[in-house]
Short mmCIF file of C-alpha atoms in Angstrom, two decimals:
data_model
loop_
_atom_site.label_atom_id
_atom_site.label_comp_id
_atom_site.label_asym_id
_atom_site.label_seq_id
_atom_site.Cartn_x
_atom_site.Cartn_y
_atom_site.Cartn_z
CA MET Y 512 -16.09 16.10 15.94
CA ALA Y 513 -14.56 17.21 19.28
CA THR Y 514 -10.98 16.35 19.90
CA GLY Y 515 -9.37 15.68 23.26
CA SER Y 516 -7.08 18.59 22.96
CA GLY Y 517 -9.37 21.59 23.42
CA SER Y 518 -8.80 21.44 27.17
CA GLU Y 519 -6.98 23.62 29.69
CA GLY Y 520 -5.23 26.35 27.95
CA THR Y 521 -3.97 24.27 25.03
CA ILE Y 522 -3.28 26.46 21.94
CA LYS Y 523 -3.20 25.12 18.47
CA ILE Y 524 -1.37 27.19 15.81
CA ALA Y 525 -1.18 25.56 12.33
CA ILE Y 526 1.30 26.24 9.58
CA ALA Y 527 -0.49 25.57 6.32
CA SER Y 528 -0.47 26.25 2.72
CA GLY Y 529 -2.64 25.66 -0.40
CA LYS Y 530 0.33 24.84 -2.53
CA GLY Y 531 2.86 21.96 -1.67
CA GLY Y 532 6.44 22.98 -1.49
CA THR Y 533 6.07 26.39 -0.20
CA GLY Y 534 8.02 25.94 2.99
CA LYS Y 535 5.52 24.61 5.67
CA THR Y 536 7.97 22.11 7.02
CA LEU Y 537 10.94 24.48 6.72
CA ILE Y 538 9.02 27.11 8.80
CA SER Y 539 7.23 24.87 11.24
CA THR Y 540 10.27 22.85 12.29
CA ASN Y 541 12.49 26.04 12.72
CA LEU Y 542 9.68 27.79 14.48
CA ALA Y 543 9.17 24.97 16.88
CA TRP Y 544 12.87 24.59 17.61
CA VAL Y 545 13.40 28.20 18.30
CA ALA Y 546 10.08 28.76 20.28
CA ARG Y 547 10.80 25.78 22.52
CA GLU Y 548 14.04 27.44 23.77
CA ASP Y 549 12.07 30.10 25.56
CA ASP Y 550 8.75 28.54 25.89
CA PRO Y 551 8.51 24.96 27.54
CA ARG Y 552 4.85 24.60 26.38
CA VAL Y 553 5.73 24.26 22.78
CA VAL Y 554 5.31 20.90 21.04
CA TYR Y 555 5.64 20.17 17.18
CA LEU Y 556 2.95 18.17 15.46
CA ASP Y 557 3.35 16.80 11.96
CA CYS Y 558 -0.21 16.45 10.70
CA ASP Y 559 0.89 15.62 7.07
CA VAL Y 560 0.16 11.98 7.83
CA GLU Y 561 0.53 10.84 4.19
CA GLU Y 562 3.98 12.09 4.11
CA PRO Y 563 5.29 13.12 7.44
CA ASN Y 564 8.68 14.67 7.00
CA GLY Y 565 9.36 16.87 10.10
CA HIS Y 566 11.38 14.16 11.66
CA LEU Y 567 13.98 14.63 8.84
CA PHE Y 568 14.80 18.02 10.54
CA LEU Y 569 13.75 17.42 14.08
CA LYS Y 570 15.63 14.23 14.48
CA GLY Y 571 15.02 11.84 17.34
CA GLU Y 572 14.26 8.23 18.11
CA VAL Y 573 10.62 7.25 18.45
CA GLU Y 574 10.00 6.98 22.23
CA ARG Y 575 6.41 5.84 22.13
CA SER Y 576 3.99 4.96 19.39
CA ARG Y 577 0.33 3.75 19.19
CA VAL Y 578 -1.63 2.21 16.56
CA VAL Y 579 -4.72 4.07 15.23
CA ASN Y 580 -7.84 2.04 14.73
CA ARG Y 581 -11.00 2.79 12.98
CA LEU Y 582 -14.31 1.06 12.83
CA VAL Y 583 -15.16 -0.94 9.77
CA PRO Y 584 -17.96 -3.25 8.96
CA GLU Y 585 -17.81 -6.98 9.43
CA ILE Y 586 -20.42 -9.15 7.87
CA ASN Y 587 -22.16 -12.11 9.35
CA ASN Y 588 -22.67 -14.04 6.08
CA GLU Y 589 -25.04 -16.44 7.89
CA ARG Y 590 -27.43 -13.43 8.34
CA CYS Y 591 -26.71 -11.67 4.99
CA ASP Y 592 -29.28 -12.45 2.34
CA GLY Y 593 -27.60 -10.48 -0.38
CA CYS Y 594 -30.23 -7.72 -0.44
CA SER Y 595 -27.43 -5.14 -1.31
CA ILE Y 596 -28.96 -2.33 0.67
CA CYS Y 597 -25.67 -1.76 2.47
CA SER Y 598 -23.54 -1.77 -0.82
CA ASP Y 599 -25.95 0.52 -2.45
CA PHE Y 600 -25.86 2.85 0.48
CA CYS Y 601 -22.00 2.97 0.68
CA ALA Y 602 -20.83 6.17 -1.17
CA PHE Y 603 -17.25 4.78 -1.10
CA ASN Y 604 -17.85 1.35 -2.79
CA ALA Y 605 -16.38 -0.36 0.34
CA LEU Y 606 -18.94 -3.08 0.17
CA ALA Y 607 -19.72 -5.59 -2.58
CA THR Y 608 -22.81 -7.67 -2.46
CA LEU Y 609 -22.83 -11.01 -4.28
CA LYS Y 610 -25.84 -13.43 -4.45
CA GLU Y 611 -26.01 -14.27 -0.80
CA SER Y 612 -22.95 -12.60 0.73
CA THR Y 613 -21.16 -9.30 1.04
CA LEU Y 614 -17.47 -8.59 0.71
CA VAL Y 615 -15.78 -5.67 2.62
CA PHE Y 616 -12.83 -3.69 1.48
CA PRO Y 617 -11.77 -2.01 4.61
CA GLU Y 618 -9.23 0.25 3.03
CA LEU Y 619 -11.99 2.06 1.10
CA CYS Y 620 -14.32 2.52 4.10
CA HIS Y 621 -14.71 6.04 5.74
CA SER Y 622 -16.16 4.62 9.03
CA CYS Y 623 -19.52 6.39 8.71
CA GLY Y 624 -21.27 3.28 10.25
CA GLY Y 625 -24.22 3.77 7.71
CA CYS Y 626 -24.15 0.15 6.54
CA ALA Y 627 -24.73 -1.23 9.96
CA LEU Y 628 -27.71 1.03 10.39
CA VAL Y 629 -29.43 0.35 7.08
CA CYS Y 630 -28.89 -3.48 7.11
CA PRO Y 631 -32.35 -4.94 7.68
CA ASN Y 632 -30.92 -8.31 8.77
CA ASP Y 633 -28.65 -7.26 11.61
CA ALA Y 634 -25.80 -8.81 9.57
CA ILE Y 635 -23.22 -6.16 10.07
CA VAL Y 636 -21.29 -5.23 13.19
CA GLU Y 637 -18.47 -2.68 13.36
CA VAL Y 638 -14.97 -3.80 14.34
CA GLU Y 639 -11.66 -2.02 14.73
CA HIS Y 640 -9.32 -1.93 11.86
CA PRO Y 641 -5.66 -0.47 11.98
CA VAL Y 642 -5.13 2.54 9.74
CA GLY Y 643 -1.97 4.21 10.97
CA THR Y 644 0.40 4.96 13.85
CA VAL Y 645 1.07 8.06 16.07
CA ARG Y 646 4.68 8.41 17.00
CA MET Y 647 6.16 10.54 19.79
CA ARG Y 648 9.77 11.74 19.76
CA LYS Y 649 11.90 13.96 21.98
CA VAL Y 650 14.35 16.25 20.15
CA GLY Y 651 16.51 17.84 22.65
CA GLU Y 652 13.90 19.49 24.97
CA LEU Y 653 11.35 19.63 22.12
CA ALA Y 654 8.55 16.93 22.15
CA THR Y 655 7.34 16.09 18.63
CA ILE Y 656 4.31 14.02 17.61
CA ASP Y 657 3.60 12.74 14.14
CA GLY Y 658 1.21 10.32 12.45
CA ILE Y 659 1.78 7.94 9.52
CA VAL Y 660 -1.16 6.46 7.71
CA ASN Y 661 -0.93 2.79 6.46
CA ILE Y 662 -0.28 2.34 2.89
CA GLY Y 663 -3.53 1.87 0.82
CA VAL Y 664 -5.88 3.51 3.37
CA SER Y 665 -7.77 6.10 1.58
CA SER Y 666 -9.24 8.07 4.54
CA VAL Y 667 -6.47 9.74 6.48
CA THR Y 668 -8.42 11.92 8.90
CA PRO Y 669 -8.70 9.37 11.73
CA VAL Y 670 -4.89 9.47 11.92
CA ILE Y 671 -4.80 13.24 12.07
CA GLN Y 672 -7.48 13.16 14.73
CA ALA Y 673 -5.33 10.79 16.76
CA VAL Y 674 -2.28 13.10 16.33
CA LYS Y 675 -4.29 16.03 17.55
CA GLN Y 676 -5.74 14.14 20.43
CA SER Y 677 -2.11 13.32 21.69
CA ILE Y 678 -1.42 16.94 22.39
CA PRO Y 679 -0.63 17.22 26.14
CA ALA Y 680 -2.87 19.71 27.99
CA GLY Y 681 -1.52 23.08 28.39
CA SER Y 682 0.69 22.91 25.33
CA ILE Y 683 1.16 25.32 22.62
CA ALA Y 684 1.03 23.02 19.59
CA LEU Y 685 2.57 23.96 16.31
CA LEU Y 686 0.89 21.91 13.66
CA ASP Y 687 2.49 21.28 10.29
CA ALA Y 688 -0.58 20.73 8.12
CA SER Y 689 -0.86 18.79 4.85
CA PRO Y 690 -0.97 21.01 1.68
CA GLY Y 691 -4.11 21.81 -0.12
CA THR Y 692 -7.69 22.51 0.93
CA ALA Y 693 -9.01 18.92 1.02
CA CYS Y 694 -10.07 16.79 3.85
CA PRO Y 695 -6.66 16.33 5.55
CA ALA Y 696 -6.07 20.04 5.66
CA VAL Y 697 -9.66 20.86 6.88
CA GLU Y 698 -9.23 18.20 9.63
CA THR Y 699 -5.95 19.72 10.69
CA LEU Y 700 -7.21 23.38 10.60
CA LYS Y 701 -10.78 23.47 11.62
CA ASP Y 702 -10.40 23.80 15.42
CA CYS Y 703 -7.14 25.75 15.44
CA ASP Y 704 -6.65 28.96 17.36
CA PHE Y 705 -4.69 30.57 14.51
CA VAL Y 706 -3.28 29.55 11.26
CA LEU Y 707 -0.05 30.88 9.49
CA LEU Y 708 -0.47 30.53 5.74
CA ILE Y 709 2.82 30.02 3.98
CA THR Y 710 2.98 31.14 0.26
CA GLU Y 711 5.41 32.15 -2.27
CA PRO Y 712 5.37 35.08 -4.70
CA THR Y 713 4.59 33.01 -7.85
CA PRO Y 714 1.38 32.66 -9.89
CA PHE Y 715 0.84 29.10 -8.54
CA GLY Y 716 1.60 30.34 -5.05
CA LEU Y 717 -1.00 33.15 -5.31
CA ASN Y 718 -3.69 30.87 -6.82
CA ASP Y 719 -3.42 28.24 -4.14
CA PHE Y 720 -3.09 30.87 -1.45
CA GLN Y 721 -6.38 32.43 -2.50
CA LEU Y 722 -7.94 28.93 -2.13
CA SER Y 723 -6.60 28.64 1.42
CA VAL Y 724 -7.81 32.12 2.31
CA GLU Y 725 -11.33 31.08 1.11
CA LEU Y 726 -11.15 27.88 3.20
CA LEU Y 727 -10.10 29.55 6.33
CA ARG Y 728 -12.75 32.30 5.91
CA GLU Y 729 -15.29 29.50 5.49
CA LEU Y 730 -13.91 27.65 8.70
CA LYS Y 731 -13.80 30.96 10.63
CA VAL Y 732 -10.35 30.43 11.82
CA PRO Y 733 -8.15 33.71 12.04
CA PHE Y 734 -5.05 33.64 9.97
CA ALA Y 735 -2.13 35.66 8.67
CA ALA Y 736 0.40 35.08 5.93
CA MET Y 737 4.15 34.48 5.67
CA ILE Y 738 5.86 34.75 2.29
CA ASN Y 739 8.74 32.45 1.61
CA ARG Y 740 11.37 32.95 -1.32
CA VAL Y 741 10.71 36.56 -1.57
CA GLY Y 742 12.40 37.80 -4.67
CA VAL Y 743 11.72 34.81 -6.84
CA GLY Y 744 8.65 36.05 -8.61
CA ASP Y 745 6.47 39.20 -8.70
CA ASN Y 746 4.43 41.44 -6.20
CA ARG Y 747 1.02 39.88 -6.82
CA VAL Y 748 0.92 38.00 -3.55
CA HIS Y 749 1.90 41.10 -1.54
CA ASP Y 750 -0.68 43.20 -3.50
CA TYR Y 751 -3.31 40.55 -2.91
CA CYS Y 752 -2.69 40.48 0.87
CA GLN Y 753 -2.74 44.18 0.99
CA SER Y 754 -6.10 44.44 -0.93
CA GLU Y 755 -7.64 41.63 1.29
CA GLY Y 756 -6.47 43.10 4.53
CA ILE Y 757 -4.22 39.96 5.25
CA GLN Y 758 -1.30 40.59 7.46
CA VAL Y 759 2.02 39.34 6.40
CA LEU Y 760 3.81 38.43 9.73
CA ALA Y 761 7.12 37.43 8.27
CA GLU Y 762 9.15 36.91 5.12
CA LEU Y 763 12.11 34.73 4.13
CA PRO Y 764 14.20 35.79 1.15
CA ASN Y 765 14.93 33.59 -1.92
CA ASP Y 766 18.38 32.71 -0.43
CA ARG Y 767 20.13 29.78 -1.96
CA ARG Y 768 21.85 28.97 1.24
CA ILE Y 769 18.57 28.15 2.95
CA ALA Y 770 17.86 25.54 0.10
CA GLU Y 771 21.35 24.17 0.70
CA VAL Y 772 20.96 23.82 4.54
CA TYR Y 773 17.44 22.35 4.14
CA SER Y 774 18.53 19.89 1.52
CA ARG Y 775 21.12 18.42 3.96
CA GLY Y 776 18.27 17.84 6.49
CA GLU Y 777 19.49 20.65 8.85
CA LEU Y 778 17.59 23.55 10.57
CA ILE Y 779 18.33 26.85 9.13
CA THR Y 780 18.17 28.40 12.63
CA GLU Y 781 21.18 26.21 13.36
CA GLY Y 782 22.95 26.26 9.99
CA LEU Y 783 22.26 30.06 9.39
CA PRO Y 784 21.80 31.60 12.71
CA GLU Y 785 21.21 35.12 11.33
CA TYR Y 786 17.57 33.76 10.57
CA ARG Y 787 16.82 33.01 14.20
CA ALA Y 788 15.47 36.40 14.86
CA VAL Y 789 12.86 35.93 12.11
CA PHE Y 790 11.43 32.88 13.93
CA GLU Y 791 11.66 34.44 17.39
CA ARG Y 792 9.73 37.44 16.18
CA LEU Y 793 7.32 35.33 14.35
CA TYR Y 794 6.44 33.09 17.50
CA ALA Y 795 5.86 36.32 19.53
CA MET Y 796 3.43 37.50 16.88
CA LEU Y 797 1.60 34.24 16.61
CA LEU Y 798 1.12 34.14 20.42
CA ASP Y 799 -0.16 37.58 20.44
CA ARG Y 800 -2.90 36.57 18.04
CA CYS Y 801 -4.22 33.75 20.19
CA PRO Y 802 -6.53 35.32 22.68
CA GLN Y 803 -6.51 32.09 24.76
CA ASN Y 804 -2.90 32.70 25.42
CA GLY Y 805 -3.59 36.01 27.21
CA MET Y 806 -6.20 33.97 29.36
CA ALA Y 807 -3.66 31.36 30.08
CA MET Y 808 -1.08 33.89 31.04
CA GLU Y 809 -3.46 35.63 33.36
CA LYS Y 810 -4.48 32.33 34.91
CA SER Y 811 -0.92 31.32 35.51
CA ASN Y 812 -0.09 34.69 36.97
CA GLY Y 813 -3.00 34.57 39.17
CA THR Y 814 -1.76 31.30 40.76
CA MET Y 815 1.83 32.38 41.30
CA MET D 299 -24.33 -18.64 -20.69
CA LYS D 300 -24.01 -14.86 -20.57
CA LEU D 301 -20.57 -13.34 -21.43
CA ALA D 302 -19.83 -9.55 -20.87
CA PHE D 303 -17.51 -7.50 -22.69
CA SER D 304 -16.18 -3.94 -21.49
CA THR D 305 -16.72 -1.42 -24.07
CA GLY D 306 -17.39 2.20 -24.93
CA GLY D 307 -19.91 1.42 -27.61
CA THR D 308 -23.23 -0.09 -28.07
CA THR D 309 -22.77 -3.03 -30.71
CA PRO D 310 -20.59 -6.12 -31.15
CA ASP D 311 -18.49 -4.09 -33.73
CA ALA D 312 -17.58 -1.54 -31.01
CA PRO D 313 -14.04 -1.42 -29.53
CA LEU D 314 -13.23 -3.59 -26.53
CA ASP D 315 -12.40 -1.27 -23.75
CA PRO D 316 -9.18 -2.34 -22.13
CA ARG D 317 -10.28 -0.96 -18.79
CA PHE D 318 -12.84 -2.92 -16.70
CA GLY D 319 -14.10 -0.72 -13.81
CA ARG D 320 -14.09 2.51 -15.74
CA ALA D 321 -15.45 1.26 -19.04
CA SER D 322 -18.65 3.16 -19.77
CA ALA D 323 -20.72 -0.03 -20.52
CA PHE D 324 -20.71 -3.81 -20.85
CA LEU D 325 -22.14 -5.56 -23.73
CA VAL D 326 -23.66 -8.91 -22.41
CA LEU D 327 -24.00 -11.59 -25.04
CA ASP D 328 -26.09 -14.67 -24.63
CA LEU D 329 -23.89 -17.34 -26.05
CA GLU D 330 -27.02 -19.59 -26.93
CA THR D 331 -29.39 -17.17 -28.38
CA LYS D 332 -26.81 -14.66 -29.74
CA GLU D 333 -28.85 -11.88 -28.28
CA PHE D 334 -27.12 -9.02 -26.55
CA ASP D 335 -28.01 -6.41 -23.97
CA LEU D 336 -26.12 -3.33 -22.76
CA ILE D 337 -25.42 -2.64 -19.05
CA ASP D 338 -24.64 1.01 -18.44
CA ASN D 339 -21.60 1.49 -16.21
CA GLY D 340 -21.50 5.35 -16.42
CA GLN D 341 -21.78 5.73 -12.70
CA SER D 342 -18.53 3.87 -12.10
CA VAL D 343 -16.68 5.96 -14.84
CA GLY D 344 -16.72 8.86 -12.48
CA ALA D 345 -16.48 7.06 -9.07
CA ALA D 346 -13.88 8.48 -6.63
CA GLN D 347 -12.89 5.11 -5.61
CA GLY D 348 -14.02 1.37 -6.06
CA ALA D 349 -15.16 1.69 -9.70
CA GLY D 350 -14.11 -1.96 -10.27
CA ILE D 351 -16.02 -3.15 -7.19
CA GLN D 352 -19.19 -1.38 -8.38
CA ALA D 353 -18.86 -2.62 -11.97
CA ALA D 354 -18.29 -6.30 -10.88
CA GLN D 355 -21.56 -6.07 -8.84
CA ARG D 356 -23.44 -4.94 -11.97
CA LEU D 357 -22.25 -8.13 -13.65
CA VAL D 358 -23.21 -10.27 -10.67
CA ARG D 359 -26.78 -8.70 -10.77
CA ALA D 360 -26.97 -9.41 -14.53
CA ASP D 361 -26.23 -13.05 -13.94
CA VAL D 362 -23.11 -12.89 -16.10
CA LYS D 363 -20.89 -16.05 -16.04
CA GLY D 364 -17.86 -14.78 -17.85
CA LEU D 365 -16.15 -11.46 -18.62
CA VAL D 366 -13.85 -10.40 -21.42
CA THR D 367 -11.82 -7.22 -20.84
CA GLY D 368 -8.40 -5.89 -21.23
CA HIS D 369 -7.20 -5.68 -17.67
CA CYS D 370 -8.65 -6.13 -14.16
CA GLY D 371 -7.39 -4.79 -10.76
CA PRO D 372 -7.21 -6.89 -7.55
CA LYS D 373 -10.43 -5.56 -5.83
CA ALA D 374 -12.61 -6.10 -8.86
CA PHE D 375 -11.05 -9.57 -9.49
CA GLN D 376 -11.89 -10.58 -5.94
CA VAL D 377 -15.46 -9.60 -6.32
CA LEU D 378 -15.73 -11.37 -9.75
CA ASN D 379 -13.93 -14.39 -8.41
CA SER D 380 -16.15 -14.61 -5.30
CA ALA D 381 -19.23 -14.47 -7.47
CA GLY D 382 -17.95 -17.23 -9.73
CA ILE D 383 -17.53 -14.99 -12.87
CA ASP D 384 -14.66 -16.20 -15.06
CA VAL D 385 -12.40 -13.55 -16.30
CA TYR D 386 -10.70 -13.62 -19.68
CA TYR D 387 -8.14 -11.07 -20.75
CA SER D 388 -8.01 -9.98 -24.30
CA ASN D 389 -6.28 -7.30 -26.33
CA ALA D 390 -8.59 -7.68 -29.35
CA GLY D 391 -9.66 -4.48 -31.09
CA THR D 392 -13.33 -5.23 -31.17
CA ILE D 393 -15.81 -7.18 -29.35
CA ARG D 394 -16.49 -9.28 -32.30
CA GLU D 395 -12.86 -10.20 -32.63
CA ALA D 396 -12.63 -10.99 -28.88
CA LEU D 397 -15.73 -13.17 -29.19
CA GLU D 398 -14.08 -15.17 -32.12
CA ASP D 399 -10.92 -15.57 -29.95
CA PHE D 400 -13.15 -16.79 -27.10
CA GLU D 401 -15.08 -19.30 -29.33
CA ASN D 402 -11.79 -20.62 -30.86
CA GLY D 403 -10.46 -21.30 -27.44
CA LYS D 404 -7.69 -18.60 -27.75
CA LEU D 405 -8.53 -16.75 -24.52
CA SER D 406 -7.37 -18.40 -21.34
CA LEU D 407 -9.15 -18.32 -18.01
CA SER D 408 -7.17 -15.98 -15.72
CA SER D 409 -6.27 -16.78 -12.22
CA GLY D 410 -5.87 -13.35 -10.82
CA ALA D 411 -5.58 -9.57 -11.35
CA ASP D 412 -3.17 -8.54 -14.03
CA VAL D 413 -2.78 -4.95 -13.09
CA ARG D 414 -2.68 -2.94 -9.77
CA GLY D 415 -5.67 -0.75 -8.81
CA HIS D 416 -5.93 2.65 -10.56
CA TRP D 417 -3.54 1.42 -13.44
CA SER D 418 -5.09 3.55 -16.28
#
């Protein structure tokens, strides 16, 4: 599905990982914070809409918000004859046909619209149903956008789409993805210009990193790695990156002070300024890997 | 009247499955003729979501009027209730014991779900 954000020089760089807890939020919030100081195009997006937590570190009042709706079926029970074609069709069990009526469970619906198409009695129309909220904040000069899905909603991708559609044209969006390789991660990563995969040098880190690598190769999105907590485990992640030709753009050491600053809800680029340079270099390397950036720069140079 | 029991077995001596939506089958007993049938619920056992909703529709189609099970979640209960199927909770070990309790009036008609979804 096309998003509204593919326009005019917008660049999307996602920070993702197969394994939860490897440091996506640590790295994406600090990266956005440092990058914004030199580049006014930077915005931070929290696409982990089931559990957005970037705002714990990039703190600011919500300035604007909007409700995200999704289409779900509504049954005209005067026309429904209980044929059960719709509920048999629904792969998500969001419809239950009784003798001469049909019940809808909107929170299970994935908005495919199939039920309305297959109904032989024209008894189904699609209506809007709220599934979550997109929230915009300003943290100093940095604009942040996140989404939060309503409790009980099983399909989170419409909220992720809405977050991505809120990217202002011409931005460089840094997207904090949800962990894993399932639908929420795919929805976040599929049309990105570049992905930074965060991993850690542990057996779990390696296993889930390999799954992410397979996913990104399937999606044909270019990517590189960043290894967090270096020193905690072994060399297998490094060895794997080398054997697969995956560039490691940056590393963070297994430094207890990072965990302490993070656990207080602070940015390490503020609490431990010696790490600022890591993020400044990282941002420059990421931009270099987005071909559109070169085009955008040429364009802006041409009009100056 | 037809009464359904959630079970993993195939006879009245089989254990009563405490789960409704993800029980592998329902034994449906005709209280007048004492004959019984089995409804396969295997498709719902592995359903990603909505197992109880799907299972409840099977009972609706089988013209069941009552259900004896261990527990029932809110969505399944809504379907059963809308279809006029009475729900009785029982912690009996076997279908036969649950049936005896039902016939002796020891099971009371429930007025709602007794567990949240995905409880088991």
